Coordinates of C-alpha atoms in Angstrom, one line a residue:
X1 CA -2.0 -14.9 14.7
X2 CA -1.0 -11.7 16.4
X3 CA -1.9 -9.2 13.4
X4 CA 0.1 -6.0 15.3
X5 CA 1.5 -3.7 13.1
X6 CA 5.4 -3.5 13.7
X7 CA 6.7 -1.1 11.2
X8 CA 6.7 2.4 10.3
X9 CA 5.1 2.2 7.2
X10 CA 5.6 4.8 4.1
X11 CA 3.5 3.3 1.8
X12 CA 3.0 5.8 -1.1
X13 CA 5.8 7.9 -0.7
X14 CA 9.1 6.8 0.3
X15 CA 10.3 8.1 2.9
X16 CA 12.7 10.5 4.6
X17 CA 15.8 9.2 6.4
X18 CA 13.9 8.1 9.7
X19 CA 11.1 6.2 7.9
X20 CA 10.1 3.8 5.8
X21 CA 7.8 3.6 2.8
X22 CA 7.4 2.3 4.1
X23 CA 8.5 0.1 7.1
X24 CA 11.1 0.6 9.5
X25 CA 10.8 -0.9 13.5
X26 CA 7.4 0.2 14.5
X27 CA 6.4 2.1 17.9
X28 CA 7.7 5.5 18.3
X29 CA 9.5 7.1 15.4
X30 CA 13.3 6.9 16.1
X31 CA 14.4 10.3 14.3
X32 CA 18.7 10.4 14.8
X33 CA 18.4 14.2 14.7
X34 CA 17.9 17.3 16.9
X35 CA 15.1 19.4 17.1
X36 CA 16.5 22.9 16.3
X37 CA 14.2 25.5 15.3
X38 CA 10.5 25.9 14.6
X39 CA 9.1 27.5 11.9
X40 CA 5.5 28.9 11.7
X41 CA 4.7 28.5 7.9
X42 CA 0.6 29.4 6.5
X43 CA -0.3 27.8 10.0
X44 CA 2.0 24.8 10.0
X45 CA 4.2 23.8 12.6
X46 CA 7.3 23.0 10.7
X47 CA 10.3 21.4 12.9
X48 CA 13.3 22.1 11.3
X49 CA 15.8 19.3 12.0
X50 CA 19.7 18.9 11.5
X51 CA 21.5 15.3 12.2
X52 CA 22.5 12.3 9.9
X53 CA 19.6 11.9 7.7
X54 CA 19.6 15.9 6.7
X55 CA 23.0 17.1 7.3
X56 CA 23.9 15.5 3.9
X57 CA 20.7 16.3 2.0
X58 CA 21.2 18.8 -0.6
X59 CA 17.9 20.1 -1.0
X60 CA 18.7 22.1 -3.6
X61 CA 19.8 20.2 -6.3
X62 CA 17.6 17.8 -8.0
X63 CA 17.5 14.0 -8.0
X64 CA 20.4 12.8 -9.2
X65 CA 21.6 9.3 -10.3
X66 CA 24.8 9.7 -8.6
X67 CA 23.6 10.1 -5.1
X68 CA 20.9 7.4 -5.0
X69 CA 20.3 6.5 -0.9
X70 CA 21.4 3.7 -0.9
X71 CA 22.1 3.8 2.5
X72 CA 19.9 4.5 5.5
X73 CA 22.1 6.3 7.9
X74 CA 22.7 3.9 10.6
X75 CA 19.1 2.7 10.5
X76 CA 19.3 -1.0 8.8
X77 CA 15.5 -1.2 8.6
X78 CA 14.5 1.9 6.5
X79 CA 13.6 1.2 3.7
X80 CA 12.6 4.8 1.8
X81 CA 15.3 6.8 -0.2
X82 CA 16.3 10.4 1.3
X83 CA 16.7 12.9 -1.5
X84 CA 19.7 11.4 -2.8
X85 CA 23.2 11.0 -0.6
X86 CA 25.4 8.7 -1.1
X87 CA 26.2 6.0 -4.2
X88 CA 26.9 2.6 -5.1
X89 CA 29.6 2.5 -6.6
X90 CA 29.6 -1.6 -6.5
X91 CA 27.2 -2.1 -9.1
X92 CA 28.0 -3.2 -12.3
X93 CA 27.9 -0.2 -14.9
X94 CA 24.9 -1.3 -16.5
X95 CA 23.3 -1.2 -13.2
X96 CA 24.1 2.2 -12.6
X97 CA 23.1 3.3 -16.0
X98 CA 19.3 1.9 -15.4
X99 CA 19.3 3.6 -12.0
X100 CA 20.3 7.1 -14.1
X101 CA 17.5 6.5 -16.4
X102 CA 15.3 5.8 -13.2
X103 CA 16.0 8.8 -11.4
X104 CA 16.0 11.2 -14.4
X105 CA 12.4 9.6 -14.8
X106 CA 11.4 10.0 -11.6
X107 CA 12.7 13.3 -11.3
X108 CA 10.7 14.3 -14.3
X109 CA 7.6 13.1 -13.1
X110 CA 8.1 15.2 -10.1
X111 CA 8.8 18.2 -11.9
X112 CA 5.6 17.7 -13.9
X113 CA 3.5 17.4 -11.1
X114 CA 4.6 19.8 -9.2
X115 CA 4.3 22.4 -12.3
X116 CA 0.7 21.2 -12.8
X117 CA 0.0 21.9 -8.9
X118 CA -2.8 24.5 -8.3
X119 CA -2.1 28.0 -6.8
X120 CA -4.4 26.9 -4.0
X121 CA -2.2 23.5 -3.0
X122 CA -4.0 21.1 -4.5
X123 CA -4.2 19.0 -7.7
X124 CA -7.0 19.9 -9.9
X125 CA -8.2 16.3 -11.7
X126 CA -10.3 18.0 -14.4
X127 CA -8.8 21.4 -14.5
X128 CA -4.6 20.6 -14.1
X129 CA -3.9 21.7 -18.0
X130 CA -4.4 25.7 -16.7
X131 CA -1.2 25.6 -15.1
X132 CA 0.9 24.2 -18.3
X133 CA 3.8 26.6 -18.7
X134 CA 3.9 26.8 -22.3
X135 CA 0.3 28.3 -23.5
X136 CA 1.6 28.1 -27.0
X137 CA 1.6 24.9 -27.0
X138 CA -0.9 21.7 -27.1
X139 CA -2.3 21.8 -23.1
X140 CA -1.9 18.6 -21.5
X141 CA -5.0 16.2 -21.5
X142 CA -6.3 13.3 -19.7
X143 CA -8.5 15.2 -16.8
X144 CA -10.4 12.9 -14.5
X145 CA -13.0 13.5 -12.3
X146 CA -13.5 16.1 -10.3
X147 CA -15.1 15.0 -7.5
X148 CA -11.3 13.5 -6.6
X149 CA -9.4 16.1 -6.2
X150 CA -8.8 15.2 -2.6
X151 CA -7.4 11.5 -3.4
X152 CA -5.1 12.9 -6.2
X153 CA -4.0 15.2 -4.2
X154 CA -2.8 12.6 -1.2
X155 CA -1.1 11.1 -4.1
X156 CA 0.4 13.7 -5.9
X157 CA 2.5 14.8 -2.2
X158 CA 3.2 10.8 -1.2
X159 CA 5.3 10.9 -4.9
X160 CA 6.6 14.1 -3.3
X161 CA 7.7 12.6 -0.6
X162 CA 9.3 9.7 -2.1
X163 CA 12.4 12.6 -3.1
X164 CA 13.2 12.8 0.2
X165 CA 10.7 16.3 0.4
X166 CA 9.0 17.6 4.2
X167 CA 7.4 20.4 5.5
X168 CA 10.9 21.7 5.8
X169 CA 13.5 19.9 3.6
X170 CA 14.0 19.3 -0.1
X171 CA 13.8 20.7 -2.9
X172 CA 9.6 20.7 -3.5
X173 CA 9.4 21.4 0.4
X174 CA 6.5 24.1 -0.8
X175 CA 4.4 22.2 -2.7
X176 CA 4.2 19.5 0.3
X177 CA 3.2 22.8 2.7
X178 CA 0.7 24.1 0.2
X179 CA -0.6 20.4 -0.6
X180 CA -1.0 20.0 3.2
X181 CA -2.4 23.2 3.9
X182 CA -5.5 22.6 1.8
X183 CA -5.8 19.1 2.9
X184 CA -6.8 20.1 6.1
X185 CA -8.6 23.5 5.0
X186 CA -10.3 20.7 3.6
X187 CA -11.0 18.7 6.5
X188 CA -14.8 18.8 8.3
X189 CA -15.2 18.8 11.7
X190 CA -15.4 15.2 11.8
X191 CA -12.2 14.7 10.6
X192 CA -13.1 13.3 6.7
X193 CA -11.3 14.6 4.1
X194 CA -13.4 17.0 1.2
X195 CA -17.0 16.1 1.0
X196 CA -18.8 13.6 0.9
X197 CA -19.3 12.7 -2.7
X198 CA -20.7 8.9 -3.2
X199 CA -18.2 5.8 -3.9
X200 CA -15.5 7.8 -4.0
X201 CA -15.3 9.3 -0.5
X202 CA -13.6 6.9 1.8
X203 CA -10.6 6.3 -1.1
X204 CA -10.3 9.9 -1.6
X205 CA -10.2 10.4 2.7
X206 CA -7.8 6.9 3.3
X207 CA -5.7 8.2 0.4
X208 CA -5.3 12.3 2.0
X209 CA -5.6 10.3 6.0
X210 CA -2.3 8.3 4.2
X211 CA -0.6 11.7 3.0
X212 CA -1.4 13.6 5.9
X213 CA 0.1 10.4 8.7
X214 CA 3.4 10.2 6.8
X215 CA 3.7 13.9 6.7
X216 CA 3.3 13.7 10.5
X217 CA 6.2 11.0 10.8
X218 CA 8.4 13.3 8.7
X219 CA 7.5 16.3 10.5
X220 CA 8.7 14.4 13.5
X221 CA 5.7 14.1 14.6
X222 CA 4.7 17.9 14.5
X223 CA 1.3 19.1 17.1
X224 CA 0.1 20.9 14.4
X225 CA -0.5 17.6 12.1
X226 CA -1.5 15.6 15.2
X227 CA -5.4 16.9 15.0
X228 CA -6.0 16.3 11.6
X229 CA -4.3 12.7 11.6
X230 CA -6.2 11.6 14.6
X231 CA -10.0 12.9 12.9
X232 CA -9.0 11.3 10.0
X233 CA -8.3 8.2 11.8
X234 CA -11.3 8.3 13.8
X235 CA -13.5 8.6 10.4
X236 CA -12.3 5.4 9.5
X237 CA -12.6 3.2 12.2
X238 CA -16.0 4.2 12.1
X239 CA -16.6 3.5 8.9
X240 CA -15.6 -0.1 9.6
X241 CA -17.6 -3.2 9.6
X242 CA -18.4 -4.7 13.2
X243 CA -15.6 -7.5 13.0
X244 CA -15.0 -6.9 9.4
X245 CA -13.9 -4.3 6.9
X246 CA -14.6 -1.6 4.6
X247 CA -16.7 -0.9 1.7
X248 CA -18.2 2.7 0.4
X249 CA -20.4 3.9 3.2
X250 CA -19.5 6.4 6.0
X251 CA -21.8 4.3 8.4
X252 CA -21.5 0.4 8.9
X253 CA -24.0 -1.3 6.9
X254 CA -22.4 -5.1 6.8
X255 CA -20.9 -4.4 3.0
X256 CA -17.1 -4.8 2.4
X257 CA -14.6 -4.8 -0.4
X258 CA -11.1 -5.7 -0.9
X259 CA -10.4 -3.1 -2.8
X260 CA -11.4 0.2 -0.1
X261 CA -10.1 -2.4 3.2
X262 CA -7.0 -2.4 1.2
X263 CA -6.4 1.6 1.6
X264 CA -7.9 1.2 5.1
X265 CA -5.3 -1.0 6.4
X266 CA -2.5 0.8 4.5
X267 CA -3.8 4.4 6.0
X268 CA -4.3 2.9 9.4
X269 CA -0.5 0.7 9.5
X270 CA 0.8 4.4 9.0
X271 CA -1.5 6.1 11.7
X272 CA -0.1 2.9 14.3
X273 CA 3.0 3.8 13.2
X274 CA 2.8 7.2 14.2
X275 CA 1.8 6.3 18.0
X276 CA -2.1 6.6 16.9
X277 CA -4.1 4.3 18.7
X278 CA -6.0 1.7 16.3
X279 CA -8.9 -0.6 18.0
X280 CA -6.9 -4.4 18.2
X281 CA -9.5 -5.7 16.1
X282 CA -8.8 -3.9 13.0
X283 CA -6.3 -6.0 11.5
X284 CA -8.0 -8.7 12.8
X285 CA -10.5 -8.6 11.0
X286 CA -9.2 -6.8 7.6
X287 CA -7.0 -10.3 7.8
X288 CA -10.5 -12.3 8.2
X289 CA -12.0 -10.7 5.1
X290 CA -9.0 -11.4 2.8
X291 CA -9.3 -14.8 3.8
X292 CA -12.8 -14.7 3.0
X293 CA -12.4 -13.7 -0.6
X294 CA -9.5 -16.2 -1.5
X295 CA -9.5 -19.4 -3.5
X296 CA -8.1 -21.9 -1.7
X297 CA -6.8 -23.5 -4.9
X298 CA -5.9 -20.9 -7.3
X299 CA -4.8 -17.8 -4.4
X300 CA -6.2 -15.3 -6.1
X301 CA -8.3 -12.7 -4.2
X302 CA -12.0 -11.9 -5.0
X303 CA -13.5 -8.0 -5.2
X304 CA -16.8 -9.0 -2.9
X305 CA -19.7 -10.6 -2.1
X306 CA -23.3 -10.1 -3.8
X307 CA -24.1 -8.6 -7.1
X308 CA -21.4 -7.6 -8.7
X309 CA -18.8 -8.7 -6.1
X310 CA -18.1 -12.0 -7.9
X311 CA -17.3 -13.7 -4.8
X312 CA -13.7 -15.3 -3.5
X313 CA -11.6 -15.8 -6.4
X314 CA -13.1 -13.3 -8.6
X315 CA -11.5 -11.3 -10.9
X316 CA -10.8 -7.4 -10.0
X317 CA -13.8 -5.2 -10.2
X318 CA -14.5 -2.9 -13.6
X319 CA -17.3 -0.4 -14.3
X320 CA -19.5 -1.0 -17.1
X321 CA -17.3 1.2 -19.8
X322 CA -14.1 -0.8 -19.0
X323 CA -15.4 -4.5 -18.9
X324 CA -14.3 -4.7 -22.8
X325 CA -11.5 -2.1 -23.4
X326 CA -9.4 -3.7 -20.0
X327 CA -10.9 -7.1 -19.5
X328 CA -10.2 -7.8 -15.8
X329 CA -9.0 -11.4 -16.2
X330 CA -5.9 -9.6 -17.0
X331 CA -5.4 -8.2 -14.0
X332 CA -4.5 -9.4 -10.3
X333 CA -5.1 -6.3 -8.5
X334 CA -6.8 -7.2 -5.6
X335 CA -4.6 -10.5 -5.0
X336 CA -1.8 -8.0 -4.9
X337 CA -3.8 -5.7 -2.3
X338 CA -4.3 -8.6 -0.2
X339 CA -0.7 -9.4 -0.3
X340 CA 0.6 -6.6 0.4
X341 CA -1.8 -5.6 3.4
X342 CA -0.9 -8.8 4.7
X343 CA 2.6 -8.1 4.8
X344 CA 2.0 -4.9 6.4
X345 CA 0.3 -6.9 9.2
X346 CA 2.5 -9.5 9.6
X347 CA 4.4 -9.4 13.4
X348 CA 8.2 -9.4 11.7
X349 CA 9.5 -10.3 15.8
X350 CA 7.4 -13.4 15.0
X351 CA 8.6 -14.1 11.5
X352 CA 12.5 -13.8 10.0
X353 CA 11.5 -15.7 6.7
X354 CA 8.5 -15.6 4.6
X355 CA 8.9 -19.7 5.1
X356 CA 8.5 -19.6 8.5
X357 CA 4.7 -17.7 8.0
X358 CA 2.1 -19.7 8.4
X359 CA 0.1 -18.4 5.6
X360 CA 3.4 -19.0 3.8
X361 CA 1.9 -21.4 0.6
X362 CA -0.9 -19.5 0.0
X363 CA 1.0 -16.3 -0.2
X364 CA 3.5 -17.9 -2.2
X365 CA 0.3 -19.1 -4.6
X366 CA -0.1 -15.1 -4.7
X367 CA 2.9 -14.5 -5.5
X368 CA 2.8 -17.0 -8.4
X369 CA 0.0 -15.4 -9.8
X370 CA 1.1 -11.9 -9.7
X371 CA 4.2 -13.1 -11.1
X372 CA 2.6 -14.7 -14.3
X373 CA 1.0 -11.6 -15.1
X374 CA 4.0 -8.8 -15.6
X375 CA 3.2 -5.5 -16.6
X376 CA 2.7 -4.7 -20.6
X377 CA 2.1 -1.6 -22.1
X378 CA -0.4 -3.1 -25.0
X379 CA -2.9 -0.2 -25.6
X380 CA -4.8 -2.5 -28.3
X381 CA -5.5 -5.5 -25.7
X382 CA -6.1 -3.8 -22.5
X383 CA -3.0 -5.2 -20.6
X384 CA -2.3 -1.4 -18.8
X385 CA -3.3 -1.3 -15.0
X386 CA -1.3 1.2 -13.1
X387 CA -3.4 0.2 -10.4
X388 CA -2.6 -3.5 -10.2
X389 CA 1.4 -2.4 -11.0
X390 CA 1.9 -0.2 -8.8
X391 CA 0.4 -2.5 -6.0
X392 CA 1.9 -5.5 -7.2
X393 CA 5.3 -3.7 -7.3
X394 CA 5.2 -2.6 -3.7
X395 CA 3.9 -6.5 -2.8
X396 CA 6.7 -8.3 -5.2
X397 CA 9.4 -5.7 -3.9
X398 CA 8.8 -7.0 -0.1
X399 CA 8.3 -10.4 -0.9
X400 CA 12.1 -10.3 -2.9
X401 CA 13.5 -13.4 -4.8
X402 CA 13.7 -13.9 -8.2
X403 CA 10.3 -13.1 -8.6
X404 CA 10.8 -9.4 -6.7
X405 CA 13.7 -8.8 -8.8
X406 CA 12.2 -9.7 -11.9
X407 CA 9.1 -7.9 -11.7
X408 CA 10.8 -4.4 -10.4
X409 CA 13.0 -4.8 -14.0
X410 CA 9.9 -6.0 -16.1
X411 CA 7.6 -2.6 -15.1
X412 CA 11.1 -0.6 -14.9
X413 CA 11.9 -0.9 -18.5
X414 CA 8.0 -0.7 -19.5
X415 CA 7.8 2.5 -17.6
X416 CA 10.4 4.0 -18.5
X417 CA 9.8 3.3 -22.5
X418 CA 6.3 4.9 -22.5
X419 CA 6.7 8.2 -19.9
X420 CA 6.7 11.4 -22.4
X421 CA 9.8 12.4 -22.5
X422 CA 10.0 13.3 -26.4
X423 CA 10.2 16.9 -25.4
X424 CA 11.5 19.1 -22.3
X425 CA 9.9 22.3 -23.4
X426 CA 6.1 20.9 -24.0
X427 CA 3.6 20.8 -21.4
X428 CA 3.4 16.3 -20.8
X429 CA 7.0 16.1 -20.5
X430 CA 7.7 13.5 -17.5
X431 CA 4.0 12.7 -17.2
X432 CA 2.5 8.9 -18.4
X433 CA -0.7 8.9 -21.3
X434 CA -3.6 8.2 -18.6
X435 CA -4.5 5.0 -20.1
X436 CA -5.5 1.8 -18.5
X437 CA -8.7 1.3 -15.9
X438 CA -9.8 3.9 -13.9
X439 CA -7.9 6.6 -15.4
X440 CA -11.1 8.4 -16.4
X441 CA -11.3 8.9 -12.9
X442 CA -8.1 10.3 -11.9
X443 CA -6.7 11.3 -15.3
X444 CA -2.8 12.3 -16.2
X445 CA -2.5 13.1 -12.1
X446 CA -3.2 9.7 -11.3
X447 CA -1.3 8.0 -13.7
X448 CA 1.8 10.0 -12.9
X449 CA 1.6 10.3 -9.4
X450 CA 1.6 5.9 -9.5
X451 CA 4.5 5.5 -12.0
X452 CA 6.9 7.7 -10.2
X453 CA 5.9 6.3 -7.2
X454 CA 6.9 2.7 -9.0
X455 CA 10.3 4.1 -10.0
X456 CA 11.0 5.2 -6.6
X457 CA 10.5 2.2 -5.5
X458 CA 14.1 1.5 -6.9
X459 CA 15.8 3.8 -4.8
X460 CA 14.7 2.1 -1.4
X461 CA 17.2 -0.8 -0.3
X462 CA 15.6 -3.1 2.4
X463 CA 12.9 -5.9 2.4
X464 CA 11.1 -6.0 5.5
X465 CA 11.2 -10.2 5.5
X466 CA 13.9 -12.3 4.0
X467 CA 13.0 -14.9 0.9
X468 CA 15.7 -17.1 1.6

């Protein structure tokens, strides 16, 4: 099967008028706007543009529940929200009351990452609490790890982004320039991201080489974000497996993981998008090594091979201190990886209806599993894995159906009932308790950045396949 990418892809964000979160018709970004004036702002090229999908944008008011976008300007395939323009009226009232709750939430998040941004541009993992407002107060907690301040960074500004903020429009248009600015102060001369610090370095570079590419898209395509997208790219395509995928090491050594190709293939579908050019066997063969880890019979998707790997069909991978506080069994993080990379990589001229795809039953089997696993916020029994939501949300919204629609209300309402929102003075206000796997590595950053992304989710309004 002919695994070209054919859509602007916003993954982690969502995405300004013109783009997608992710997915809009692929080749060259079609921007309905006019280039007007450029601005030279701490070294970034900043293209200021005026048309439909910014005339409208009142970038300075905050998100608002009455102005969801709901609409895409013309452009039937976008599927990202801009800011917030326009309403729908249509829906029932209790509808429209949900989507207020989900956009005050989102826009709290927002606020609370934004306040808890470092002088320098970037998101401190261990260190964030310094910039709490209120010093008279408890200081927020949760730090993570400090060697991944680069990879909470790229997700810190793809939340950012999902409000409809650029280098030059919205509201938090700043804190994307300072965020980017470091990012690729940050950037060696071989185009990774930070330094190289162990198992961590290739999520931490897909995760910035994600932030940076849809920057690039929503900068129509600025020269001065060209460089640093195209390093980045070229770091991991090296990094890659001869005719397979990705694991931790910079240099090919023949070990792969579902996990890392996952980010790969979501940083690289963005790159395509943006006119970078990606070797044809990439998707090739990130597609051959989620086929490798399947069970044929059960769909779910295994971590890796060899010791610790588990094998196809295993349950998603844990470190030692999490095996018993967040057993993995209840978890389908990496079938929801696999899922969603795959619909990334599927050709939509070729397909019209997820029936129609030849993988169709096994993806379906995927689904099914997902699906049988909603999100719970159960602190006692391990069930919390913003990891596994927020991928399976982004998967279960493209796939649609009852199923879609069912999941997007399930991790809504539990979302929404544990963000910290008791007090609008204190210093956690819109963040979410870091609590679930992995959160000791990327602490109340990453566990806010993910669940506003989630919410945002609500604001886009196409699937990129039909489920009927």
């Amino acid at each position: 099967m002919d695994m070209s990418h054919n859509f602007n892809m916003h993954l982690l964000g969502g995405l300004a008028a013109a783009s997608v979160f992710w997915l809009g018709a692929c080749a060259q970004p079609q921007v309905a706007a006019e280039a007007e004036e450029v601005e030279i702002v701490e070294e970034l090229v900043v293209v200021e543009v005026v048309g439909p999908e910014t005339d409208n944008l009142d970038t300075s008011t905050e998100l608002d529940c009455e102005s969801l976008a709901l609409a895409s300007a013309g452009d039937p395939e976008m599927i990202a929200h801009v800011g917030c323009s326009g309403s729908d009226f249509s829906k029932p009232s209790n509808e429209q009351e949900e989507q207020r709750k989900q956009a005050k939430s989102v826009r709290a998040g927002l606020d609370w990452l934004e306040k808890h941004q470092s002088p320098d541009g970037y998101w401190d993992a261990d260190r964030f609490m310094e910039q709490d407002a209120r010093k008279d107060l408890p200081a927020s907690d949760g730090p993570g790890n400090l060697l991944n301040d680069v990879g909470l960074t790229g997700l810190a500004l793809l939340a950012i982004y999902g409000e409809g903020n650029t280098l030059s429009t919205g509201p938090r248009k700043d804190s994307v320039r300072a965020g980017l600015s470091w990012l690729m102060d940050n950037q060696d001369d071989q185009g990774l991201f930070g330094k190289d610090v162990g198992n961590a370095t290739l999520y931490n570079h897909a995760i910035a080489t994600l932030a940076m590419s849809e920057a690039f898209f929503l900068a129509n395509q600025s020269p001065r974000l060209k460089r640093p997208v195209h390093k980045a790219v070229k770091v991991i395509q090296n990094a890659r497996n001869p005719y397979g995928a990705w694991r931790y090491s910079r240099t090919p050594n023949g070990d792969s993981d579902t996990s890392v190709t996952g980010w790969m293939v979501f940083a690289l579908t963005s790159a395509k998008s943006n006119g970078v050019e990606i070797h044809p066997d990439v998707f090739a063969g990130a597609e051959t090594w989620f086929k490798s880890m399947q069970d044929k019979e059960t769909g779910r998707v295994g971590y890796a091979w060899g010791d610790g790997g588990g094998g196809p069909g295993s349950f998603t991978a844990r470190g030692r201190a999490q095996e018993v506080t967040f057993p993995a069994e209840k978890s389908e993080a990496l079938t929801a990886i696999s899922l969603l990379a795959r619909i990334f990589m599927t050709d939509r001229e070729r397909f019209t209806r997820w029936q129609d795809h030849p993988d169709y039953e096994m993806m379906k089997k995927q689904v099914e599993l997902i699906a049988a696993k909603p999100p719970v916020w159960n602190e006692e029994n391990g069930s919390i894995d913003f990891y596994y939501w927020y991928f399976a949300t982004l998967a279960m919204y493209q796939w649609g159906g009852e199923e879609g629609k069912t999941w997007l209300d399930t991790v809504s309402k539990v979302l929404l009932e544990n963000q910290r929102m008791e007090h609008d003075y204190d210093n956690f206000y819109g963040s979410w308790d870091p609590v679930g796997p992995w959160c000791e590595e990327g602490g109340r950053i990453y566990s806010t950045a993910l669940c506003t992304m989630i919410l945002e989710l609500h604001f886009r309004n196409a699937e990129i396949i039909s489920n009927e």
